[in-house]
Amino acid sequence: MIIAPISIAGLWASNHITNTDGFVETLGPLANNQGLQDLVAEQVTTSISGKLQIEDNIMAVTGDGLLSQLLPADELANKADEVIQSSTLRIVQSESFAATWQSTLRTSHQTTDRIFNEQGTADLDQAGKLSFRFDDVFAGVTKSLGALGIAGLPAIGNFSWSLDLVQEDALPTIQKVYLLIQSVGPWAIYINGALLLAGVTLAPRYLSKACLWLTATTGLSYIALKTLVPDYIQERLLSHFTRELSRDIFDQVSHGLATGLLVTAIVSAILGVASLPLVRSWSRSQSTHGIAAQQ
């Protein structure tokens, strides 16, 4: 019963973390997350502004004379950044971005799976971290911004941006966990179920206790998943995001696992309570047969 939450988590992870389709389905809705959209708009605006060097170009035109006082370069650059960010945000909130987000998730997961399963450190060390590339997304952003009248944007082939999923120092550990999930994740729940069934078959009087223990372990795991684990994940894996966004990401990823733990706890509690009369009746019957056999 103690390892039941682990086996449930293993089955969930094999379907939603190591499986490409499940991974895309799990993280796909994040494209509509306001916090993520704001982050993308803010960082791509910074990238575009850096590429365009807006303030330097304005200063080159105005110089240090009277014109520079009438047209302050920093104020004009800030206005340009506001225009770029608002335009970028509209694009990031569009359906086309959501579709590109999903295709990028799929490509990135396939790349990550290949690197992890090669079990080497060359690609891992070379990249420094595993990132989800958004070159195509922001090529579309710059194209759309150009159509809106913001001229001088970088060429599609010269502009890229990436979103780091996890911190660099966590990648070796994540690789080991990933490979472990691939190896035993799909089977752990069945092994655990077989052990439970064997135990109940050999000792039926412990059926109620087994169900109630299952309720306790999965219930406590659910509570930990909702209270303690998010802070740990934010600190160890997602500290490069804001606390609110990292919590949204964690909740999106772990929603299926939380549901599985909660449903298991509820069902096992019902079975445990419902089986109490049967277990007591069986125990009395066994005691009666034992006394009769002794006589």
mmCIF file of C-alpha atoms in Angstrom:
data_model
loop_
_atom_site.group_PDB
_atom_site.id
_atom_site.type_symbol
_atom_site.label_atom_id
_atom_site.label_comp_id
_atom_site.label_asym_id
_atom_site.label_seq_id
_atom_site.Cartn_x
_atom_site.Cartn_y
_atom_site.Cartn_z
ATOM 1 C CA MET A 1 0.000 0.000 0.000
ATOM 2 C CA ILE A 2 2.908 2.315 0.715
ATOM 3 C CA ILE A 3 4.172 2.092 -2.870
ATOM 4 C CA ALA A 4 0.702 2.485 -4.396
ATOM 5 C CA PRO A 5 1.066 6.264 -4.959
ATOM 6 C CA ILE A 6 4.425 5.634 -6.628
ATOM 7 C CA SER A 7 2.942 3.069 -8.987
ATOM 8 C CA ILE A 8 0.044 5.408 -9.824
ATOM 9 C CA ALA A 9 2.514 8.218 -10.486
ATOM 10 C CA GLY A 10 4.610 5.881 -12.661
ATOM 11 C CA LEU A 11 1.644 4.948 -14.854
ATOM 12 C CA TRP A 12 0.581 8.592 -15.125
ATOM 13 C CA ALA A 13 4.107 9.742 -16.009
ATOM 14 C CA SER A 14 4.519 7.046 -18.663
ATOM 15 C CA ASN A 15 1.338 8.304 -20.333
ATOM 16 C CA HIS A 16 1.854 12.058 -19.936
ATOM 17 C CA ILE A 17 5.588 12.740 -19.529
ATOM 18 C CA THR A 18 7.563 10.161 -21.506
ATOM 19 C CA ASN A 19 4.873 9.691 -24.169
ATOM 20 C CA THR A 20 5.042 12.402 -26.837
ATOM 21 C CA ASP A 21 1.299 12.530 -27.589
ATOM 22 C CA GLY A 22 0.446 12.605 -23.897
ATOM 23 C CA PHE A 23 3.039 15.297 -23.240
ATOM 24 C CA VAL A 24 1.648 17.540 -25.976
ATOM 25 C CA GLU A 25 -1.899 16.971 -24.746
ATOM 26 C CA THR A 26 -0.855 17.806 -21.174
ATOM 27 C CA LEU A 27 1.104 20.997 -21.885
ATOM 28 C CA GLY A 28 -0.826 22.162 -24.948
ATOM 29 C CA PRO A 29 -3.402 24.203 -22.961
ATOM 30 C CA LEU A 30 -0.594 26.351 -21.528
ATOM 31 C CA ALA A 31 -0.672 28.320 -24.788
ATOM 32 C CA ASN A 32 -3.796 29.995 -23.375
ATOM 33 C CA ASN A 33 -2.215 30.778 -20.009
ATOM 34 C CA GLN A 34 -2.094 34.540 -19.439
ATOM 35 C CA GLY A 35 1.133 34.367 -17.447
ATOM 36 C CA LEU A 36 2.920 32.449 -20.189
ATOM 37 C CA GLN A 37 1.565 34.780 -22.860
ATOM 38 C CA ASP A 38 2.822 37.813 -20.928
ATOM 39 C CA LEU A 39 6.226 36.191 -20.477
ATOM 40 C CA VAL A 40 6.523 35.406 -24.186
ATOM 41 C CA ALA A 41 5.412 38.899 -25.211
ATOM 42 C CA GLU A 42 7.813 40.558 -22.775
ATOM 43 C CA GLN A 43 10.845 38.482 -23.703
ATOM 44 C CA VAL A 44 10.303 38.572 -27.462
ATOM 45 C CA THR A 45 9.888 42.347 -27.222
ATOM 46 C CA THR A 46 13.246 42.546 -25.476
ATOM 47 C CA SER A 47 14.795 40.325 -28.147
ATOM 48 C CA ILE A 48 13.366 42.352 -31.022
ATOM 49 C CA SER A 49 14.356 45.659 -29.411
ATOM 50 C CA GLY A 50 17.868 44.379 -28.886
ATOM 51 C CA LYS A 51 18.040 43.231 -32.475
ATOM 52 C CA LEU A 52 16.749 46.545 -33.801
ATOM 53 C CA GLN A 53 18.775 48.703 -31.389
ATOM 54 C CA ILE A 54 15.939 51.217 -31.466
ATOM 55 C CA GLU A 55 17.369 53.683 -28.971
ATOM 56 C CA ASP A 56 20.811 53.750 -30.654
ATOM 57 C CA ASN A 57 19.235 54.310 -34.070
ATOM 58 C CA ILE A 58 17.139 57.191 -32.723
ATOM 59 C CA MET A 59 20.173 58.763 -31.082
ATOM 60 C CA ALA A 60 22.077 58.469 -34.345
ATOM 61 C CA VAL A 61 19.384 60.583 -36.003
ATOM 62 C CA THR A 62 18.776 63.151 -33.246
ATOM 63 C CA GLY A 63 22.377 63.546 -32.096
ATOM 64 C CA ASP A 64 23.142 65.561 -28.959
ATOM 65 C CA GLY A 65 21.556 68.833 -29.994
ATOM 66 C CA LEU A 66 18.157 70.422 -29.637
ATOM 67 C CA LEU A 67 16.468 67.662 -31.592
ATOM 68 C CA SER A 68 17.535 65.130 -28.988
ATOM 69 C CA GLN A 69 15.793 67.203 -26.320
ATOM 70 C CA LEU A 70 12.625 67.483 -28.372
ATOM 71 C CA LEU A 71 12.692 63.762 -29.237
ATOM 72 C CA PRO A 72 14.270 61.923 -26.259
ATOM 73 C CA ALA A 73 15.628 58.618 -27.532
ATOM 74 C CA ASP A 74 14.781 56.656 -24.390
ATOM 75 C CA GLU A 75 11.152 57.793 -24.390
ATOM 76 C CA LEU A 76 10.729 56.997 -28.071
ATOM 77 C CA ALA A 77 12.351 53.600 -27.549
ATOM 78 C CA ASN A 78 9.988 52.857 -24.668
ATOM 79 C CA LYS A 79 7.011 53.803 -26.837
ATOM 80 C CA ALA A 80 8.297 51.521 -29.584
ATOM 81 C CA ASP A 81 8.676 48.692 -27.069
ATOM 82 C CA GLU A 82 5.094 49.194 -25.917
ATOM 83 C CA VAL A 83 3.850 48.984 -29.495
ATOM 84 C CA ILE A 84 5.921 45.863 -30.196
ATOM 85 C CA GLN A 85 4.807 44.180 -26.955
ATOM 86 C CA SER A 86 1.109 44.891 -27.445
ATOM 87 C CA SER A 87 1.286 43.667 -31.039
ATOM 88 C CA THR A 88 3.234 40.587 -29.970
ATOM 89 C CA LEU A 89 0.748 39.856 -27.200
ATOM 90 C CA ARG A 90 -2.146 39.921 -29.669
ATOM 91 C CA ILE A 91 -0.340 37.398 -31.840
ATOM 92 C CA VAL A 92 0.587 35.197 -28.871
ATOM 93 C CA GLN A 93 -3.079 35.140 -27.858
ATOM 94 C CA SER A 94 -4.176 33.972 -31.302
ATOM 95 C CA GLU A 95 -5.154 30.460 -32.352
ATOM 96 C CA SER A 96 -2.177 30.251 -34.703
ATOM 97 C CA PHE A 97 0.201 30.565 -31.760
ATOM 98 C CA ALA A 98 -1.632 27.773 -29.920
ATOM 99 C CA ALA A 99 -1.232 25.502 -32.956
ATOM 100 C CA THR A 100 2.462 26.351 -33.311
ATOM 101 C CA TRP A 101 2.959 25.850 -29.583
ATOM 102 C CA GLN A 102 1.680 22.289 -29.873
ATOM 103 C CA SER A 103 3.849 21.475 -32.885
ATOM 104 C CA THR A 104 6.882 22.927 -31.073
ATOM 105 C CA LEU A 105 6.094 20.862 -27.993
ATOM 106 C CA ARG A 106 5.997 17.729 -30.136
ATOM 107 C CA THR A 107 9.303 18.450 -31.869
ATOM 108 C CA SER A 108 11.000 19.383 -28.608
ATOM 109 C CA HIS A 109 9.773 16.278 -26.783
ATOM 110 C CA GLN A 110 11.004 14.032 -29.568
ATOM 111 C CA THR A 111 14.408 15.717 -29.397
ATOM 112 C CA THR A 112 14.497 15.437 -25.613
ATOM 113 C CA ASP A 113 13.538 11.763 -25.758
ATOM 114 C CA ARG A 114 16.336 11.069 -28.237
ATOM 115 C CA ILE A 115 18.953 12.858 -26.107
ATOM 116 C CA PHE A 116 17.855 11.164 -22.895
ATOM 117 C CA ASN A 117 17.771 7.696 -24.423
ATOM 118 C CA GLU A 118 21.233 8.058 -25.897
ATOM 119 C CA GLN A 119 22.319 8.295 -22.249
ATOM 120 C CA GLY A 120 25.277 10.447 -23.182
ATOM 121 C CA THR A 121 26.253 13.858 -21.934
ATOM 122 C CA ALA A 122 27.496 15.362 -25.199
ATOM 123 C CA ASP A 123 24.236 16.950 -26.323
ATOM 124 C CA LEU A 124 23.228 17.712 -22.762
ATOM 125 C CA ASP A 125 26.478 19.529 -22.006
ATOM 126 C CA GLN A 126 26.574 21.216 -25.382
ATOM 127 C CA ALA A 127 23.111 22.656 -24.994
ATOM 128 C CA GLY A 128 23.633 23.438 -21.328
ATOM 129 C CA LYS A 129 19.926 22.850 -20.908
ATOM 130 C CA LEU A 130 17.028 21.445 -22.856
ATOM 131 C CA SER A 131 14.891 24.168 -24.346
ATOM 132 C CA PHE A 132 11.726 24.377 -26.370
ATOM 133 C CA ARG A 133 12.653 26.271 -29.495
ATOM 134 C CA PHE A 134 10.224 28.883 -30.776
ATOM 135 C CA ASP A 135 12.030 30.067 -33.891
ATOM 136 C CA ASP A 136 9.049 29.376 -36.149
ATOM 137 C CA VAL A 137 6.638 31.011 -33.720
ATOM 138 C CA PHE A 138 8.562 34.225 -33.542
ATOM 139 C CA ALA A 139 9.359 34.223 -37.212
ATOM 140 C CA GLY A 140 5.592 34.436 -37.603
ATOM 141 C CA VAL A 141 5.467 37.144 -34.934
ATOM 142 C CA THR A 142 8.025 39.322 -36.704
ATOM 143 C CA LYS A 143 6.248 38.788 -40.022
ATOM 144 C CA SER A 144 2.923 39.830 -38.506
ATOM 145 C CA LEU A 145 4.497 42.842 -36.814
ATOM 146 C CA GLY A 146 5.902 43.908 -40.162
ATOM 147 C CA ALA A 147 2.428 43.636 -41.655
ATOM 148 C CA LEU A 148 1.197 45.924 -38.875
ATOM 149 C CA GLY A 149 3.621 48.619 -40.023
ATOM 150 C CA ILE A 150 6.524 48.104 -37.605
ATOM 151 C CA ALA A 151 9.404 48.266 -40.056
ATOM 152 C CA GLY A 152 13.009 47.122 -39.811
ATOM 153 C CA LEU A 153 12.330 43.823 -38.057
ATOM 154 C CA PRO A 154 15.027 41.143 -38.155
ATOM 155 C CA ALA A 155 14.956 38.600 -40.963
ATOM 156 C CA ILE A 156 13.255 35.307 -40.210
ATOM 157 C CA GLY A 157 16.483 33.369 -40.463
ATOM 158 C CA ASN A 158 18.259 35.657 -37.995
ATOM 159 C CA PHE A 159 15.786 35.632 -35.123
ATOM 160 C CA SER A 160 15.199 32.917 -32.555
ATOM 161 C CA TRP A 161 14.002 32.569 -28.981
ATOM 162 C CA SER A 162 13.788 29.652 -26.604
ATOM 163 C CA LEU A 163 11.855 28.789 -23.465
ATOM 164 C CA ASP A 164 13.768 26.837 -20.847
ATOM 165 C CA LEU A 165 11.619 24.135 -19.323
ATOM 166 C CA VAL A 166 13.842 23.275 -16.394
ATOM 167 C CA GLN A 167 17.016 24.498 -14.785
ATOM 168 C CA GLU A 168 20.325 23.267 -16.157
ATOM 169 C CA ASP A 169 21.550 21.646 -12.940
ATOM 170 C CA ALA A 170 18.404 19.486 -12.751
ATOM 171 C CA LEU A 171 18.839 17.830 -16.171
ATOM 172 C CA PRO A 172 21.031 14.841 -15.117
ATOM 173 C CA THR A 173 18.531 13.891 -12.404
ATOM 174 C CA ILE A 174 15.589 14.379 -14.748
ATOM 175 C CA GLN A 175 17.262 12.149 -17.329
ATOM 176 C CA LYS A 176 17.604 9.311 -14.786
ATOM 177 C CA VAL A 177 13.988 9.675 -13.652
ATOM 178 C CA TYR A 178 12.810 9.827 -17.275
ATOM 179 C CA LEU A 179 14.572 6.569 -18.155
ATOM 180 C CA LEU A 180 13.285 4.901 -14.986
ATOM 181 C CA ILE A 181 9.731 5.893 -15.873
ATOM 182 C CA GLN A 182 10.152 4.452 -19.355
ATOM 183 C CA SER A 183 11.407 1.163 -17.875
ATOM 184 C CA VAL A 184 8.981 0.467 -15.033
ATOM 185 C CA GLY A 185 6.296 3.153 -15.211
ATOM 186 C CA PRO A 186 3.809 1.247 -17.410
ATOM 187 C CA TRP A 187 4.114 -1.943 -15.322
ATOM 188 C CA ALA A 188 4.374 -0.686 -11.739
ATOM 189 C CA ILE A 189 0.622 -0.288 -11.272
ATOM 190 C CA TYR A 190 -0.049 -3.855 -12.431
ATOM 191 C CA ILE A 191 2.654 -5.290 -10.189
ATOM 192 C CA ASN A 192 1.258 -3.352 -7.244
ATOM 193 C CA GLY A 193 -2.277 -4.510 -8.070
ATOM 194 C CA ALA A 194 -1.142 -8.131 -8.324
ATOM 195 C CA LEU A 195 0.531 -7.907 -4.903
ATOM 196 C CA LEU A 196 -2.620 -6.404 -3.408
ATOM 197 C CA LEU A 197 -4.820 -9.097 -4.946
ATOM 198 C CA ALA A 198 -2.475 -11.854 -3.771
ATOM 199 C CA GLY A 199 -2.428 -10.460 -0.239
ATOM 200 C CA VAL A 200 -6.217 -10.205 -0.050
ATOM 201 C CA THR A 201 -6.625 -13.708 -1.506
ATOM 202 C CA LEU A 202 -4.253 -15.234 1.037
ATOM 203 C CA ALA A 203 -5.585 -13.183 3.940
ATOM 204 C CA PRO A 204 -9.177 -11.988 3.229
ATOM 205 C CA ARG A 205 -9.564 -10.689 6.783
ATOM 206 C CA TYR A 206 -7.202 -7.824 5.866
ATOM 207 C CA LEU A 207 -9.282 -6.624 2.909
ATOM 208 C CA SER A 208 -10.788 -3.657 4.747
ATOM 209 C CA LYS A 209 -7.477 -2.667 6.288
ATOM 210 C CA ALA A 210 -5.750 -2.877 2.901
ATOM 211 C CA CYS A 211 -8.355 -0.605 1.307
ATOM 212 C CA LEU A 212 -8.172 1.893 4.156
ATOM 213 C CA TRP A 213 -4.372 1.904 4.024
ATOM 214 C CA LEU A 214 -4.642 2.580 0.306
ATOM 215 C CA THR A 215 -6.981 5.467 1.092
ATOM 216 C CA ALA A 216 -4.507 6.876 3.592
ATOM 217 C CA THR A 217 -1.437 6.670 1.343
ATOM 218 C CA THR A 218 -3.113 8.031 -1.785
ATOM 219 C CA GLY A 219 -4.979 10.694 0.201
ATOM 220 C CA LEU A 220 -1.791 11.928 1.860
ATOM 221 C CA SER A 221 -0.025 11.861 -1.508
ATOM 222 C CA TYR A 222 -2.788 14.004 -2.983
ATOM 223 C CA ILE A 223 -2.462 16.521 -0.144
ATOM 224 C CA ALA A 224 1.327 16.631 -0.589
ATOM 225 C CA LEU A 225 0.922 17.101 -4.330
ATOM 226 C CA LYS A 226 -1.274 20.121 -3.717
ATOM 227 C CA THR A 227 0.705 21.702 -0.878
ATOM 228 C CA LEU A 228 4.365 20.675 -0.509
ATOM 229 C CA VAL A 229 5.431 19.451 -3.948
ATOM 230 C CA PRO A 230 4.672 22.679 -5.895
ATOM 231 C CA ASP A 231 7.117 24.696 -3.764
ATOM 232 C CA TYR A 232 9.814 22.062 -4.201
ATOM 233 C CA ILE A 233 9.308 21.942 -7.968
ATOM 234 C CA GLN A 234 9.339 25.736 -8.202
ATOM 235 C CA GLU A 235 12.610 25.922 -6.293
ATOM 236 C CA ARG A 236 14.394 23.030 -8.006
ATOM 237 C CA LEU A 237 13.068 23.077 -11.560
ATOM 238 C CA LEU A 238 11.086 26.222 -12.355
ATOM 239 C CA SER A 239 12.758 29.039 -10.433
ATOM 240 C CA HIS A 240 13.418 30.888 -13.709
ATOM 241 C CA PHE A 241 9.656 31.513 -13.948
ATOM 242 C CA THR A 242 7.558 33.657 -11.649
ATOM 243 C CA ARG A 243 5.986 31.795 -8.733
ATOM 244 C CA GLU A 244 2.506 32.222 -10.220
ATOM 245 C CA LEU A 245 3.512 30.897 -13.632
ATOM 246 C CA SER A 246 5.496 27.988 -12.211
ATOM 247 C CA ARG A 247 2.447 27.025 -10.130
ATOM 248 C CA ASP A 248 0.237 27.202 -13.219
ATOM 249 C CA ILE A 249 2.672 24.979 -15.122
ATOM 250 C CA PHE A 250 2.849 22.496 -12.256
ATOM 251 C CA ASP A 251 -0.944 22.382 -11.869
ATOM 252 C CA GLN A 252 -1.371 21.847 -15.601
ATOM 253 C CA VAL A 253 1.168 19.030 -15.665
ATOM 254 C CA SER A 254 0.042 17.297 -12.461
ATOM 255 C CA HIS A 255 -3.737 17.648 -12.886
ATOM 256 C CA GLY A 256 -4.159 14.104 -14.180
ATOM 257 C CA LEU A 257 -2.026 12.630 -11.405
ATOM 258 C CA ALA A 258 -3.917 14.557 -8.735
ATOM 259 C CA THR A 259 -7.234 13.323 -10.138
ATOM 260 C CA GLY A 260 -5.981 9.731 -10.190
ATOM 261 C CA LEU A 261 -4.810 9.877 -6.571
ATOM 262 C CA LEU A 262 -8.046 11.486 -5.378
ATOM 263 C CA VAL A 263 -10.299 9.017 -7.209
ATOM 264 C CA THR A 264 -8.253 6.081 -5.888
ATOM 265 C CA ALA A 265 -8.501 7.408 -2.322
ATOM 266 C CA ILE A 266 -12.273 7.848 -2.564
ATOM 267 C CA VAL A 267 -12.961 4.483 -4.201
ATOM 268 C CA SER A 268 -10.707 2.568 -1.811
ATOM 269 C CA ALA A 269 -12.358 4.301 1.171
ATOM 270 C CA ILE A 270 -15.799 3.254 -0.051
ATOM 271 C CA LEU A 271 -14.623 -0.319 -0.623
ATOM 272 C CA GLY A 272 -12.891 -0.419 2.748
ATOM 273 C CA VAL A 273 -15.963 0.701 4.662
ATOM 274 C CA ALA A 274 -18.353 -1.431 2.593
ATOM 275 C CA SER A 275 -16.255 -4.549 3.085
ATOM 276 C CA LEU A 276 -16.159 -4.308 6.892
ATOM 277 C CA PRO A 277 -19.383 -6.349 7.419
ATOM 278 C CA LEU A 278 -18.199 -8.986 4.958
ATOM 279 C CA VAL A 279 -14.804 -9.287 6.622
ATOM 280 C CA ARG A 280 -16.373 -9.570 10.079
ATOM 281 C CA SER A 281 -18.834 -12.181 8.833
ATOM 282 C CA TRP A 282 -16.007 -14.137 7.227
ATOM 283 C CA SER A 283 -13.944 -13.930 10.413
ATOM 284 C CA ARG A 284 -16.869 -15.241 12.537
ATOM 285 C CA SER A 285 -17.408 -18.032 10.019
ATOM 286 C CA GLN A 286 -13.750 -19.022 10.182
ATOM 287 C CA SER A 287 -13.848 -18.989 13.975
ATOM 288 C CA THR A 288 -16.953 -21.214 13.989
ATOM 289 C CA HIS A 289 -15.352 -23.698 11.599
ATOM 290 C CA GLY A 290 -12.209 -23.715 13.714
ATOM 291 C CA ILE A 291 -14.123 -24.482 16.912
ATOM 292 C CA ALA A 292 -16.135 -27.207 15.170
ATOM 293 C CA ALA A 293 -12.962 -28.782 13.850
ATOM 294 C CA GLN A 294 -11.436 -28.877 17.325
ATOM 295 C CA GLN A 295 -14.530 -30.642 18.709
#
